[in-house]
Short mmCIF file of C-alpha atoms in Angstrom, two decimals:
data_model
loop_
_atom_site.label_atom_id
_atom_site.label_comp_id
_atom_site.label_asym_id
_atom_site.label_seq_id
_atom_site.Cartn_x
_atom_site.Cartn_y
_atom_site.Cartn_z
CA UNK Y 25 -80.19 -83.71 17.33
CA UNK Y 26 -76.43 -83.57 16.86
CA UNK Y 27 -74.70 -84.60 20.09
CA UNK Y 28 -71.52 -82.73 20.98
CA UNK Y 29 -69.11 -84.57 23.26
CA UNK Y 30 -66.15 -82.79 24.80
CA UNK Y 31 -63.06 -84.30 26.35
CA UNK Y 32 -61.81 -84.14 28.94
CA UNK Y 33 -64.50 -82.96 31.36
CA UNK Y 34 -61.83 -81.15 33.33
CA UNK Y 35 -58.24 -80.22 32.74
CA UNK Y 36 -55.43 -78.78 34.87
CA UNK Y 37 -52.52 -77.13 33.07
CA UNK Y 38 -49.52 -75.19 34.34
CA UNK Y 39 -49.20 -71.51 33.57
CA UNK Y 40 -47.44 -70.98 30.26
CA UNK Y 41 -48.18 -74.50 29.08
CA UNK Y 42 -50.45 -75.63 26.26
CA UNK Y 43 -54.06 -76.58 26.93
CA UNK Y 44 -56.03 -78.71 24.48
CA UNK Y 45 -59.76 -79.38 24.56
CA UNK Y 46 -61.44 -81.77 22.16
CA UNK Y 47 -64.96 -81.80 20.78
CA UNK Y 48 -66.60 -84.53 18.75
CA UNK Y 49 -69.92 -84.24 16.95
CA UNK Y 50 -72.25 -87.18 16.33
CA UNK Y 51 -72.37 -86.25 12.65
CA UNK Y 52 -70.40 -84.04 10.33
CA UNK Y 53 -70.93 -80.29 10.67
CA UNK Y 54 -69.09 -79.47 7.45
CA UNK Y 55 -71.14 -77.50 4.96
CA UNK Y 56 -70.20 -78.75 1.51
CA UNK Y 57 -71.60 -75.59 -0.10
CA UNK Y 58 -68.99 -73.30 1.48
CA UNK Y 59 -66.52 -75.84 2.89
CA UNK Y 60 -66.96 -74.38 6.36
CA UNK Y 61 -67.48 -76.23 9.61
CA UNK Y 62 -70.41 -74.90 11.64
CA UNK Y 63 -68.55 -75.14 14.94
CA UNK Y 64 -67.94 -72.54 17.60
CA UNK Y 65 -66.09 -72.32 20.90
CA UNK Y 66 -67.13 -70.30 23.93
CA UNK Y 67 -65.44 -69.41 27.22
CA UNK Y 68 -67.51 -68.92 30.36
CA UNK Y 69 -66.14 -67.56 33.61
CA UNK Y 70 -68.10 -67.85 36.88
CA UNK Y 71 -71.04 -65.49 37.07
CA UNK Y 72 -70.56 -64.29 33.49
CA UNK Y 73 -72.27 -65.03 30.18
CA UNK Y 74 -70.39 -67.10 27.63
CA UNK Y 75 -67.92 -65.32 25.40
CA UNK Y 76 -67.47 -66.31 21.76
CA UNK Y 77 -63.85 -67.24 21.02
CA UNK Y 78 -63.91 -69.13 17.71
CA UNK Y 79 -66.44 -69.64 14.92
CA UNK Y 80 -66.38 -71.59 11.67
CA UNK Y 81 -64.08 -73.94 13.65
CA UNK Y 82 -61.00 -71.77 13.24
CA UNK Y 83 -61.96 -68.10 12.82
CA UNK Y 84 -61.00 -66.07 15.85
CA UNK Y 85 -63.57 -63.56 17.08
CA UNK Y 86 -62.42 -59.96 17.10
CA UNK Y 87 -60.49 -59.08 20.25
CA UNK Y 88 -59.72 -62.68 21.22
CA UNK Y 89 -56.01 -63.20 22.02
CA UNK Y 90 -54.09 -65.14 19.41
CA UNK Y 91 -53.08 -67.77 21.96
CA UNK Y 92 -56.55 -69.19 21.33
CA UNK Y 93 -56.89 -71.26 18.17
CA UNK Y 94 -59.37 -73.73 16.75
CA UNK Y 95 -58.83 -76.60 14.37
CA UNK Y 96 -60.48 -79.69 12.97
CA UNK Y 97 -63.07 -80.62 10.39
CA UNK Y 98 -66.05 -82.88 9.92
CA UNK Y 99 -66.68 -84.42 13.34
CA UNK Y 100 -63.48 -83.79 15.31
CA UNK Y 101 -62.40 -80.41 16.60
CA UNK Y 102 -59.85 -78.94 18.98
CA UNK Y 103 -59.49 -75.72 20.93
CA UNK Y 104 -55.90 -74.95 21.81
CA UNK Y 105 -54.58 -72.35 24.22
CA UNK Y 106 -50.91 -72.09 23.34
CA UNK Y 107 -49.67 -70.59 26.60
CA UNK Y 108 -52.09 -70.70 29.49
CA UNK Y 109 -52.67 -67.48 31.39
CA UNK Y 110 -54.33 -67.16 34.79
CA UNK Y 111 -57.30 -65.36 33.24
CA UNK Y 112 -58.02 -68.38 31.02
CA UNK Y 113 -59.46 -70.34 33.94
CA UNK Y 114 -63.01 -70.99 32.82
CA UNK Y 115 -65.40 -73.54 31.40
CA UNK Y 116 -65.16 -73.98 27.64
CA UNK Y 117 -68.03 -75.10 25.41
CA UNK Y 118 -68.15 -76.18 21.80
CA UNK Y 119 -71.32 -75.60 19.79
CA UNK Y 120 -72.59 -76.83 16.45
CA UNK Y 121 -74.82 -74.67 14.31
CA UNK Y 122 -74.97 -76.98 11.31
CA UNK Y 123 -78.53 -78.05 12.02
CA UNK Y 124 -81.47 -77.10 14.20
CA UNK Y 125 -81.42 -77.39 17.09
CA UNK Y 126 -77.97 -75.95 17.55
CA UNK Y 127 -76.38 -77.85 20.41
CA UNK Y 128 -73.55 -77.38 22.87
CA UNK Y 129 -71.06 -79.75 24.40
CA UNK Y 130 -71.24 -80.48 28.11
CA UNK Y 131 -68.32 -78.18 28.88
CA UNK Y 132 -64.68 -78.60 29.90
CA UNK Y 133 -63.48 -77.00 33.11
CA UNK Y 134 -59.95 -75.61 32.77
CA UNK Y 135 -57.91 -74.97 35.89
CA UNK Y 136 -54.36 -74.07 36.80
CA UNK Y 137 -52.09 -76.89 37.93
CA UNK H 16 -71.52 -50.06 22.48
CA UNK H 17 -74.16 -52.75 22.22
CA UNK H 18 -75.83 -53.80 25.44
CA UNK H 19 -78.50 -56.42 26.04
CA UNK H 20 -80.45 -56.53 29.29
CA UNK H 21 -82.87 -59.23 30.39
CA UNK H 22 -85.78 -58.32 32.63
CA UNK H 23 -88.71 -60.15 34.13
CA UNK H 24 -89.89 -62.03 37.22
CA UNK H 25 -87.26 -64.07 38.99
CA UNK H 26 -89.82 -66.48 40.46
CA UNK H 27 -92.55 -68.27 38.54
CA UNK H 28 -95.02 -70.83 39.86
CA UNK H 29 -95.26 -74.28 38.30
CA UNK H 30 -97.72 -74.49 35.40
CA UNK H 31 -97.57 -70.74 34.85
CA UNK H 32 -95.89 -68.80 32.04
CA UNK H 33 -92.36 -67.47 32.23
CA UNK H 34 -91.99 -64.09 30.54
CA UNK H 35 -88.74 -62.27 29.89
CA UNK H 36 -87.83 -59.23 27.84
CA UNK H 37 -84.48 -58.32 26.35
CA UNK H 38 -83.88 -54.61 25.86
CA UNK H 39 -81.27 -53.72 23.29
CA UNK H 40 -79.29 -50.50 23.52
CA UNK H 41 -76.44 -49.18 21.45
CA UNK H 42 -77.77 -50.83 18.32
CA UNK H 43 -80.96 -51.33 16.36
CA UNK H 44 -82.92 -54.54 16.61
CA UNK H 45 -84.25 -53.75 13.13
CA UNK H 46 -80.88 -54.32 11.47
CA UNK H 47 -80.92 -57.00 8.77
CA UNK H 48 -77.36 -57.89 9.76
CA UNK H 49 -78.31 -59.66 12.98
CA UNK H 50 -80.51 -62.30 14.58
CA UNK H 51 -81.56 -62.31 18.22
CA UNK H 52 -81.95 -65.27 20.49
CA UNK H 53 -82.54 -66.85 23.87
CA UNK H 54 -80.23 -69.41 25.46
CA UNK H 55 -80.62 -70.87 28.93
CA UNK H 56 -78.40 -72.56 31.48
CA UNK H 57 -79.73 -74.55 34.44
CA UNK H 58 -77.71 -73.94 37.61
CA UNK H 59 -74.37 -75.75 37.40
CA UNK H 60 -75.17 -77.20 33.98
CA UNK H 61 -74.54 -76.55 30.30
CA UNK H 62 -76.09 -74.31 27.66
CA UNK H 63 -79.34 -74.90 25.80
CA UNK H 64 -80.46 -72.88 22.79
CA UNK H 65 -84.14 -71.97 23.04
CA UNK H 66 -84.84 -70.02 19.88
CA UNK H 67 -83.97 -67.22 17.49
CA UNK H 68 -85.86 -64.32 15.93
CA UNK H 69 -85.22 -61.89 13.09
CA UNK H 70 -86.52 -58.32 13.21
CA UNK H 71 -89.17 -59.27 10.65
CA UNK H 72 -90.62 -61.73 13.15
CA UNK H 73 -89.28 -64.92 11.58
CA UNK H 74 -88.58 -67.44 14.33
CA UNK H 75 -86.83 -70.74 14.89
CA UNK H 76 -87.27 -72.83 18.04
CA UNK H 77 -85.66 -75.87 19.56
CA UNK H 78 -88.04 -78.80 18.95
CA UNK H 79 -88.06 -79.94 22.58
CA UNK H 80 -89.61 -76.64 23.70
CA UNK H 81 -91.44 -75.59 20.54
CA UNK H 82 -94.92 -76.38 21.87
CA UNK H 83 -94.37 -74.08 24.87
CA UNK H 84 -92.20 -71.27 23.50
CA UNK H 85 -93.02 -67.97 21.85
CA UNK H 86 -90.38 -65.42 20.93
CA UNK H 87 -91.55 -62.05 19.66
CA UNK H 88 -90.00 -58.74 18.69
CA UNK H 89 -91.06 -55.15 19.28
CA UNK H 90 -89.02 -52.96 16.98
CA UNK H 91 -90.61 -49.77 18.31
CA UNK H 92 -89.17 -50.50 21.76
CA UNK H 93 -85.99 -52.17 20.51
CA UNK H 94 -86.91 -55.26 22.50
CA UNK H 95 -87.56 -58.93 21.99
CA UNK H 96 -89.31 -61.26 24.38
CA UNK H 97 -89.55 -64.86 25.50
CA UNK H 98 -92.64 -66.63 26.79
CA UNK H 99 -92.42 -70.20 28.05
CA UNK H 100 -95.70 -71.74 29.15
CA UNK H 101 -96.54 -74.55 31.56
CA UNK H 102 -93.22 -74.30 33.36
CA UNK H 103 -91.86 -76.91 35.74
CA UNK H 104 -88.85 -77.02 38.03
CA UNK H 105 -86.83 -78.26 35.05
CA UNK H 106 -87.20 -74.80 33.52
CA UNK H 107 -85.28 -73.21 36.38
CA UNK H 108 -82.26 -71.62 34.73
CA UNK H 109 -80.33 -68.49 33.92
CA UNK H 110 -81.88 -67.14 30.73
CA UNK H 111 -79.60 -65.21 28.39
CA UNK H 112 -80.55 -63.05 25.47
CA UNK H 113 -77.94 -62.77 22.74
CA UNK H 114 -77.19 -61.49 19.25
CA UNK H 115 -75.53 -63.21 16.31
CA UNK H 116 -74.56 -61.99 12.86
CA UNK H 117 -76.74 -63.07 9.96
CA UNK H 118 -73.78 -64.42 8.01
CA UNK H 119 -73.02 -67.08 10.61
CA UNK H 120 -75.92 -69.38 9.82
CA UNK H 121 -77.17 -70.07 13.31
CA UNK H 122 -74.19 -69.75 15.59
CA UNK H 123 -71.63 -67.11 16.53
CA UNK H 124 -73.45 -65.61 19.49
CA UNK H 125 -71.06 -62.70 19.93
CA UNK H 126 -73.03 -60.42 22.26
CA UNK H 127 -74.83 -61.53 25.39
CA UNK H 128 -76.87 -60.08 28.20
CA UNK H 129 -75.75 -60.73 31.77
CA UNK H 130 -78.50 -63.30 32.24
CA UNK H 131 -81.62 -63.51 34.37
CA UNK H 132 -82.11 -66.29 36.89
CA UNK H 133 -85.66 -67.62 36.81
CA UNK H 134 -86.68 -70.07 39.49
CA UNK H 135 -89.80 -72.19 39.11
CA UNK H 136 -91.23 -72.91 42.53
CA UNK H 137 -94.48 -72.68 44.40
#
């Protein structure tokens, strides 16, 4: 199985500041056939199901604010929130869907400083 | 608007079979544009993909659960179901049903049910 490791485990950022979450996969998730990284990012608020934010490492899901962006390739990826809003407090997960079983990172808890 | 709703017993005894159904409304489960899946989350822990099904009945399961899992689809009822046999306390989790687009090759779970907490206990 591909192991997804996120850092940090928790993060406190001031309102309006940038938040950065990292995700590293134990092997490359880049599909050479289409040059796309099989990597997604999800946001989960307490008591709610996860919400898809980013797929193919950098494609923003419809309706997701543009302060959320994804980057990276191969084994190293980043989710960036450019200007943290109060409603962004949540746990964030990365996920690889390059190979079966698809696997998730352990999660990063984002709080307000 | 698409809605997914999990239903089933909230308490299952050890060694018995966990059974959940996901009812889809606002969209057809028979669409070739989507796959349907189950993902679980133990209390306070992370996400684990269980398996995926296409309306034709084609399935894919996570290897660690494959010997105990069956996912099936009932297109006439617009539902798909999960059965997990020989459960233990480690199977206690919130079980989510979800939908992903066919073009996304496994990921991109864009629509989710609210989740059903299943506790395994005698």
